[in-house]
């Protein structure tokens, strides 16, 4: 299985901050990397697919980058509704695997 | 806009079979892949398996042959069966729609909590 490692596991930020979360794959996955946001008690929501493509309806303050093994999710101008958990997922190989999550507090 | 809704028993006894149904409305099952993903309380996400629009399926080896995903096209329902459950199978279970070619899960059901306990 491909292991996905996110860092940090949690971070403290304030409204208006720029936040970057990283995700590293244990082997090369090209651009088959997706990012999800999960608010407490809710289902995850797709933010970014194919490493850098913004899902329809997602605010442009979210952006993704990287390819191969190293990826980033950046939230510029953090908003109150962005305080949540974020997960990366590789869809290059089966079984699809997720990072352990990053909680933005 | 497609909507997904999971349903099934919220409590299952150890060693029994967990059975859940995902009803898809507002869209066709064709041209998409359909996955089940679970999340134990307070923990991360685990991919269980998927079914494609041709009826082919693949599963997480970690579930050691206990899982089956099937489809009822006439009812636009995706089903999950997990046999020989233990307390470790207690989780919120989500069904998702996955869009080729990247296979990101772009639509999710609200999830259903299944507790394994006697």
PDB file of C-alpha atoms in Angstrom, chain B residues 37-91:
ATOM      1  CA  UNK B  37     -15.248   4.692   3.070  1.00  0.00           C
ATOM      2  CA  UNK B  38     -15.359   4.443   6.852  1.00  0.00           C
ATOM      3  CA  UNK B  39     -14.163   6.496   9.798  1.00  0.00           C
ATOM      4  CA  UNK B  40     -13.884   5.090  13.328  1.00  0.00           C
ATOM      5  CA  UNK B  41     -14.920   7.602  16.000  1.00  0.00           C
ATOM      6  CA  UNK B  42     -12.214  10.246  16.418  1.00  0.00           C
ATOM      7  CA  UNK B  43      -9.968   8.667  13.783  1.00  0.00           C
ATOM      8  CA  UNK B  44      -9.074   9.008  10.116  1.00  0.00           C
ATOM      9  CA  UNK B  45     -10.583   7.755   6.877  1.00  0.00           C
ATOM     10  CA  UNK B  46     -10.248   4.225   5.518  1.00  0.00           C
ATOM     11  CA  UNK B  47     -11.179   3.210   1.982  1.00  0.00           C
ATOM     12  CA  UNK B  48     -13.199  -0.026   2.006  1.00  0.00           C
ATOM     13  CA  UNK B  49     -13.676  -0.690  -1.691  1.00  0.00           C
ATOM     14  CA  UNK B  50     -15.389   0.357  -4.875  1.00  0.00           C
ATOM     15  CA  UNK B  51     -17.724  -0.773  -7.624  1.00  0.00           C
ATOM     16  CA  UNK B  52     -17.520   0.528 -11.163  1.00  0.00           C
ATOM     17  CA  UNK B  53     -20.349   1.148 -13.593  1.00  0.00           C
ATOM     18  CA  UNK B  54     -19.734  -2.238 -15.194  1.00  0.00           C
ATOM     19  CA  UNK B  55     -20.231  -4.045 -11.904  1.00  0.00           C
ATOM     20  CA  UNK B  56     -16.538  -4.740 -11.305  1.00  0.00           C
ATOM     21  CA  UNK B  57     -15.334  -4.304  -7.756  1.00  0.00           C
ATOM     22  CA  UNK B  58     -12.135  -4.148  -5.728  1.00  0.00           C
ATOM     23  CA  UNK B  59     -11.583  -4.106  -2.007  1.00  0.00           C
ATOM     24  CA  UNK B  60      -9.061  -3.107   0.616  1.00  0.00           C
ATOM     25  CA  UNK B  61      -6.919  -6.165   1.391  1.00  0.00           C
ATOM     26  CA  UNK B  62      -6.950  -5.101   5.056  1.00  0.00           C
ATOM     27  CA  UNK B  63     -10.527  -6.356   5.235  1.00  0.00           C
ATOM     28  CA  UNK B  64      -9.308  -9.849   4.387  1.00  0.00           C
ATOM     29  CA  UNK B  65     -12.130 -11.008   2.155  1.00  0.00           C
ATOM     30  CA  UNK B  66     -14.928  -9.968   4.531  1.00  0.00           C
ATOM     31  CA  UNK B  67     -16.386  -7.299   2.264  1.00  0.00           C
ATOM     32  CA  UNK B  68     -18.720  -7.366  -0.732  1.00  0.00           C
ATOM     33  CA  UNK B  69     -20.027  -4.356  -2.646  1.00  0.00           C
ATOM     34  CA  UNK B  70     -22.875  -4.817  -5.101  1.00  0.00           C
ATOM     35  CA  UNK B  71     -25.288  -2.742  -7.140  1.00  0.00           C
ATOM     36  CA  UNK B  72     -28.990  -2.749  -7.899  1.00  0.00           C
ATOM     37  CA  UNK B  73     -29.255  -0.630 -11.026  1.00  0.00           C
ATOM     38  CA  UNK B  74     -33.064  -0.665 -11.030  1.00  0.00           C
ATOM     39  CA  UNK B  75     -33.148   0.860  -7.547  1.00  0.00           C
ATOM     40  CA  UNK B  76     -29.965   2.962  -8.049  1.00  0.00           C
ATOM     41  CA  UNK B  77     -28.591   1.454  -4.858  1.00  0.00           C
ATOM     42  CA  UNK B  78     -25.091   0.413  -3.869  1.00  0.00           C
ATOM     43  CA  UNK B  79     -24.843  -2.156  -1.091  1.00  0.00           C
ATOM     44  CA  UNK B  80     -22.090  -2.994   1.380  1.00  0.00           C
ATOM     45  CA  UNK B  81     -21.790  -6.230   3.291  1.00  0.00           C
ATOM     46  CA  UNK B  82     -19.085  -6.810   5.898  1.00  0.00           C
ATOM     47  CA  UNK B  83     -19.023 -10.192   7.580  1.00  0.00           C
ATOM     48  CA  UNK B  84     -17.693 -11.365  10.949  1.00  0.00           C
ATOM     49  CA  UNK B  85     -17.650  -7.896  12.436  1.00  0.00           C
ATOM     50  CA  UNK B  86     -15.820  -6.945  15.613  1.00  0.00           C
ATOM     51  CA  UNK B  87     -15.685  -3.799  17.708  1.00  0.00           C
ATOM     52  CA  UNK B  88     -12.919  -2.563  15.379  1.00  0.00           C
ATOM     53  CA  UNK B  89     -15.550  -2.218  12.650  1.00  0.00           C
ATOM     54  CA  UNK B  90     -17.432   0.426  14.641  1.00  0.00           C
ATOM     55  CA  UNK B  91     -17.334   3.515  12.444  1.00  0.00           C
TER      56      UNK B  91
END
